[in-house]
Tab-separated table of C-alpha atoms in Angstrom:
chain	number	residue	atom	x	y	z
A	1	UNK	CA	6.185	-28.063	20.994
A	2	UNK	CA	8.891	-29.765	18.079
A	3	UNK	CA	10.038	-27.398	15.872
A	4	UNK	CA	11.270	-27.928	12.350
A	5	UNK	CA	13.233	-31.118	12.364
A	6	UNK	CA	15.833	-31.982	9.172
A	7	UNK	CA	18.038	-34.946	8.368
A	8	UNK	CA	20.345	-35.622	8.200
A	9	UNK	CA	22.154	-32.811	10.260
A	10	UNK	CA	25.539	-33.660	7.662
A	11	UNK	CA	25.695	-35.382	4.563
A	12	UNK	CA	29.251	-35.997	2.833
A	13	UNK	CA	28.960	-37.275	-0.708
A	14	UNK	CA	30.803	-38.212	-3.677
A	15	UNK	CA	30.302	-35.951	-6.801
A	16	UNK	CA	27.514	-37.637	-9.234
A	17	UNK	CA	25.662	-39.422	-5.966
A	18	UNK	CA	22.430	-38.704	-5.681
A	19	UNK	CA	21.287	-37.330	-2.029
A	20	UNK	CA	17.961	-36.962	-0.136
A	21	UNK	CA	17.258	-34.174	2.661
A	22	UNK	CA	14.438	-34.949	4.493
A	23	UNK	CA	12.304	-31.985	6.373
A	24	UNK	CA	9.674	-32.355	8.607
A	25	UNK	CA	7.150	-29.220	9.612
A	26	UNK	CA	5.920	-27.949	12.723
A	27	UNK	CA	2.447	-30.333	12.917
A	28	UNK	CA	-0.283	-28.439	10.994
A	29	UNK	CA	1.750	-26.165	9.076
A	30	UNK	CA	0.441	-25.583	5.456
A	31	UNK	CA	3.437	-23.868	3.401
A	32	UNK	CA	6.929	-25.093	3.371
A	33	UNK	CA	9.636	-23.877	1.623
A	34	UNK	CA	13.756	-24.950	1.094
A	35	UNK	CA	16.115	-22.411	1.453
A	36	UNK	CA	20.103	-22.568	0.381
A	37	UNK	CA	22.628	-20.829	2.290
A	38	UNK	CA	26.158	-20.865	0.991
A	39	UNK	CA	29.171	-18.504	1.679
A	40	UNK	CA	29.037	-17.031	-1.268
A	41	UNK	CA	24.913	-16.417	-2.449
A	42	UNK	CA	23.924	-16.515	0.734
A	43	UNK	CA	20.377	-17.572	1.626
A	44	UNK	CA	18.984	-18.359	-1.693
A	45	UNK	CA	14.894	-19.593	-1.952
A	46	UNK	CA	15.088	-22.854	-3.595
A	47	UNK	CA	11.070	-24.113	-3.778
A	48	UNK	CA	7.381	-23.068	-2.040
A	49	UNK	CA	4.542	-25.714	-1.311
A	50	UNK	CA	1.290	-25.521	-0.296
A	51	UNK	CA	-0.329	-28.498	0.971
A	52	UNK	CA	1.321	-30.747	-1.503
A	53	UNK	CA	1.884	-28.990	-4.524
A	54	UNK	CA	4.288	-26.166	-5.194
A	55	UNK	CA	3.251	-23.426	-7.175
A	56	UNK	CA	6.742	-21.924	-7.485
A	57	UNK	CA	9.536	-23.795	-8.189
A	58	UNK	CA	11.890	-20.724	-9.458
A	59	UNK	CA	14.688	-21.166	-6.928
A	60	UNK	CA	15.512	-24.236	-8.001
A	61	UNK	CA	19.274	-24.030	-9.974
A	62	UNK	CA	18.415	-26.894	-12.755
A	63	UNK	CA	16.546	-30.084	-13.324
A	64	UNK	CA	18.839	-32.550	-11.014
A	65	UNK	CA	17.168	-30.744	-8.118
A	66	UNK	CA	13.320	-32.261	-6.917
A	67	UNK	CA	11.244	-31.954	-4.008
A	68	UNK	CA	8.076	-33.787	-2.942
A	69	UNK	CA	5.648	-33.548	-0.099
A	70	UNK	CA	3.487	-35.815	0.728
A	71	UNK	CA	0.006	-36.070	3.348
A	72	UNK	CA	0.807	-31.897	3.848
A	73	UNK	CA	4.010	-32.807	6.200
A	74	UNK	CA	6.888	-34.590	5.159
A	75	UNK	CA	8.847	-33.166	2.388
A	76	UNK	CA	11.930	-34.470	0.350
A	77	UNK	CA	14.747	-32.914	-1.166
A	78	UNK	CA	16.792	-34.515	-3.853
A	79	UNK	CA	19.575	-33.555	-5.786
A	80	UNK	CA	20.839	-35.724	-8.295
A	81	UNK	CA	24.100	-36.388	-9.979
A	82	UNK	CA	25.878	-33.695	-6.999
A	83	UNK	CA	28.253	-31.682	-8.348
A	84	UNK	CA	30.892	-29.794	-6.164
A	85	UNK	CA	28.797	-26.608	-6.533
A	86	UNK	CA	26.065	-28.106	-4.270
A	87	UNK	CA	27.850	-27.903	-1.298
A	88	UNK	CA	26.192	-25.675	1.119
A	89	UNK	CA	23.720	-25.936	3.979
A	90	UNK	CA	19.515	-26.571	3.237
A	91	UNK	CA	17.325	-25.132	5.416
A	92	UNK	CA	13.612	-25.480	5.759
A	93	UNK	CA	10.774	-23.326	7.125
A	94	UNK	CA	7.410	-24.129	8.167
A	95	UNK	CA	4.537	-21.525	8.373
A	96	UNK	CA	1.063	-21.583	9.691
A	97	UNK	CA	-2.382	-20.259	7.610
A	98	UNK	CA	-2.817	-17.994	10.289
A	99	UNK	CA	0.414	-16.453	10.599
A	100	UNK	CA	1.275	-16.535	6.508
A	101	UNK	CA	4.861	-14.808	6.452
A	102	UNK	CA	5.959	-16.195	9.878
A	103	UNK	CA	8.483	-18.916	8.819
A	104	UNK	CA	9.934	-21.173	11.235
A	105	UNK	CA	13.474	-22.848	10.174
A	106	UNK	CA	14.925	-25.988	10.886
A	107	UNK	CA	18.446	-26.189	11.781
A	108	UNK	CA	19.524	-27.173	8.095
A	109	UNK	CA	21.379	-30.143	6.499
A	110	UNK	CA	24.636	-29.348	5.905
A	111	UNK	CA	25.825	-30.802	2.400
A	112	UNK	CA	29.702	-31.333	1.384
A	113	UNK	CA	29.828	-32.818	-1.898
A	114	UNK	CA	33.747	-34.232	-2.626
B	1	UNK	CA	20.234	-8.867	-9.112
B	2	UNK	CA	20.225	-8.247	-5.480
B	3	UNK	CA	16.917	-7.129	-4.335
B	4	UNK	CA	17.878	-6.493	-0.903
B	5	UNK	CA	21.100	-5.139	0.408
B	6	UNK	CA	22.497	-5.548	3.720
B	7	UNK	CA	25.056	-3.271	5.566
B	8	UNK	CA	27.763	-3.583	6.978
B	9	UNK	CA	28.862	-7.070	6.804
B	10	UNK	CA	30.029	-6.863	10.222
B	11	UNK	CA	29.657	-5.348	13.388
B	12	UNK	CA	31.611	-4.749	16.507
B	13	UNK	CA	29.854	-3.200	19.443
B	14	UNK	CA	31.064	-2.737	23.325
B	15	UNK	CA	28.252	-4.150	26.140
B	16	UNK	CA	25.813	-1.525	26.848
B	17	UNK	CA	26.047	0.057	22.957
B	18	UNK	CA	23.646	0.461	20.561
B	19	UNK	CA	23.787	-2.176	17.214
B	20	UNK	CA	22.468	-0.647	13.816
B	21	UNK	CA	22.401	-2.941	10.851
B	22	UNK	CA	20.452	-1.227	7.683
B	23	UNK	CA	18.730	-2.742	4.647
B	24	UNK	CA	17.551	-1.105	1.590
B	25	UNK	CA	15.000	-3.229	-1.181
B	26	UNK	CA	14.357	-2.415	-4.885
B	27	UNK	CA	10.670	-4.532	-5.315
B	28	UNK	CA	8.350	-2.108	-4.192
B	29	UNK	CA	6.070	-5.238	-4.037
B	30	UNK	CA	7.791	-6.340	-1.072
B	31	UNK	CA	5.160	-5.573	1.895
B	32	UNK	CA	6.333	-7.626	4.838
B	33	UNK	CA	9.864	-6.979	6.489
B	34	UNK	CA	12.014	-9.653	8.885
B	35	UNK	CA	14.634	-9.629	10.487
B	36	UNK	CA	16.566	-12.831	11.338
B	37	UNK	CA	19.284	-14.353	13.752
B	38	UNK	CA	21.526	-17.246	13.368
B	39	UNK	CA	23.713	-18.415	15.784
B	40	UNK	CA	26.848	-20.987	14.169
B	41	UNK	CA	25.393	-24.162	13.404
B	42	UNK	CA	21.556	-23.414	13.799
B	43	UNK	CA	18.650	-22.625	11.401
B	44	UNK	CA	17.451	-18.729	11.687
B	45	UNK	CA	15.199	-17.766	13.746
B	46	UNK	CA	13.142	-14.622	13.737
B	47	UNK	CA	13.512	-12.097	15.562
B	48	UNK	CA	11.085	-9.214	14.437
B	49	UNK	CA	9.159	-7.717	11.404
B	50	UNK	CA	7.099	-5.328	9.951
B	51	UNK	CA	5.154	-4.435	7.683
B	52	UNK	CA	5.090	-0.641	5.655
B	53	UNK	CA	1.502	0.651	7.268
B	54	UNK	CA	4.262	1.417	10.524
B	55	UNK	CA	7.494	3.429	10.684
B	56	UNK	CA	8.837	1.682	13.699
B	57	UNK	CA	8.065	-1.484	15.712
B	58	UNK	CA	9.674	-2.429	19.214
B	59	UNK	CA	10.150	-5.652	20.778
B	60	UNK	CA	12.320	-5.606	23.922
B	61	UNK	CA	15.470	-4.003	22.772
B	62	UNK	CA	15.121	-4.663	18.846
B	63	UNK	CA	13.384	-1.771	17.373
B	64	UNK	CA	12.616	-1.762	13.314
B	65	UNK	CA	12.426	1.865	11.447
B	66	UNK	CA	10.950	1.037	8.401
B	67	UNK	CA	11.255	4.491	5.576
B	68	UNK	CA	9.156	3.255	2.485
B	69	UNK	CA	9.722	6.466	0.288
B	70	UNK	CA	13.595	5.618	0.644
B	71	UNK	CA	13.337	1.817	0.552
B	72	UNK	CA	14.956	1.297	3.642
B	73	UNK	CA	14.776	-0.182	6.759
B	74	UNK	CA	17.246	-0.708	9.869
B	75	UNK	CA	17.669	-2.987	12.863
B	76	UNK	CA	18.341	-1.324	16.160
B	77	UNK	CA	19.850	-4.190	18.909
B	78	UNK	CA	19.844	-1.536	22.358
B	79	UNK	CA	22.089	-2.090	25.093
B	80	UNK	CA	23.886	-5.090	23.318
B	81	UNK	CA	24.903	-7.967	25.262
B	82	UNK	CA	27.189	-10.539	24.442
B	83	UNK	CA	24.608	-13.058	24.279
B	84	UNK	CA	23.519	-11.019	21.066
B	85	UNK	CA	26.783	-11.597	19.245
B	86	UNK	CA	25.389	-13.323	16.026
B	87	UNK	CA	24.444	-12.717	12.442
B	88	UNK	CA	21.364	-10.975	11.589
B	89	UNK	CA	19.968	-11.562	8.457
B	90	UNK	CA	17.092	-8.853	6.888
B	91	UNK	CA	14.747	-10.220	4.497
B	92	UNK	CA	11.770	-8.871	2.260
B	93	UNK	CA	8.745	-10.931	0.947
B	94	UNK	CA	4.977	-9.905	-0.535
B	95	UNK	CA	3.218	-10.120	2.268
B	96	UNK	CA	-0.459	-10.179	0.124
B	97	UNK	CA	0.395	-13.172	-1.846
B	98	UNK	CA	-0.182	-16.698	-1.011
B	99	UNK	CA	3.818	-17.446	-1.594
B	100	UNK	CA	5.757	-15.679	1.124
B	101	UNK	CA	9.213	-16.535	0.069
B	102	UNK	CA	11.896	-14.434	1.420
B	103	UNK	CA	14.709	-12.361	-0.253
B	104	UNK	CA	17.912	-12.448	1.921
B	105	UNK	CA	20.626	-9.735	2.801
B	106	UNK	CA	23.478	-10.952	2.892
B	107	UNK	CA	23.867	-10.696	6.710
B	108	UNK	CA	25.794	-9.087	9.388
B	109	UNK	CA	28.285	-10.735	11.725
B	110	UNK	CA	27.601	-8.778	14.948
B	111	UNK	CA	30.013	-9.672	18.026
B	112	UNK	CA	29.272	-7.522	21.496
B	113	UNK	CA	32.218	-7.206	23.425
B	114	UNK	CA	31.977	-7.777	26.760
């Protein structure tokens, strides 16, 4: 079956452009969660949901960064104002009730901000 | 602070050898152990994990040794191929919660000569 699909694969921006990332989960999937991976922090958790809230938000490096889901599938990530800094690849992972730790990632959206 | 610690960065192993990569984790509410590959340009994908009620789990040629009084926990990749050559990420999350976010290593570049 489809795995984890992101897009877009690359987005090049201009610093203080707000960008959206778009995920969407393996089909009947309840938890999602962003990831960050950069050279130099690595794979960094960004946000958790569950259906469509998210109970943790503590990854998340300030305020310009959001992220929606909506109907338990689709989820949004936007960073506003980029800065430089941003610049790194966003990955997201699906998992299933029944497997709860199992995460399945998508190939990522690779960001450069200029 | 970083919670999980991953040695060495990299790796280079002849066909046919044995690949060890080792992790060691300070949260001792960490209950649920992966262990991740990414290949350049892809999302990671996991490989195997474990859990602390075990001290070793075997899938095909990856084994996991898990030692809970040290906090540690290793990746054995037996009779490396080529096809292996990759970086391996170890990872740590609360397996009893309802969030299941991981905490990275920072990886290991393995490359299998042929």
């Amino acid at each position: 079956g489809a795995g984890v699909s992101q897009s877009p694969s690359n987005k090049v921006t201009e610093k203080g452009k707000d960008v959206e990332l778009r995920c969407d989960p393996i089909s009947g999937h309840t938890a999602l969660y962003w990831y960050r991976q950069s050279l130099g922090q690595g794979l960094e958790f960004l946000i958790y949901f569950q259906g469509n809230s998210a109970p943790d938000k503590s990854g998340l490096p300030s305020d310009r960064f959001s992220a929606e889901r909506t109907g338990g599938s689709v989820s949004t990530l936007t960073i506003q104002r980029t800065q430089q800094e941003d610049s790194a690849v966003y990955l997201c992972a699906s998992s299933p009730i029944t497997l709860a730790g199992t995460q399945y990632f998508g190939p990522g959206t690779r960001l450069t901000v200029l | 602070q970083q919670q999980v610690k991953q040695s060495p960065q990299s790796l280079i192993v002849q066909k046919g050898g044995i690949s060890i990569i080792n992790c060691a984790y300070e949260n001792t509410a960490f209950d649920y152990f992966p262990w991740y590959q990414q290949f350049p340009g892809k999302g990671p994908a996991l490989l195997i994990a474990i859990r602390p009620d075990v001290s070793e789990k075997k899938e095909g040629r990856f084994t996991i040794s898990f030692n809970k009084s040290a906090k540690q926990f290793s990746l054995h990749i037996m009779d490396s191929q080529p096809g292996d050559s990759a970086t391996y990420f170890c990872a740590a999350s609360g397996f009893a919660s309802s969030n299941y976010k991981l905490t990275f290593g920072k990886g290991t570049l393995l490359t299998v000569n042929p």
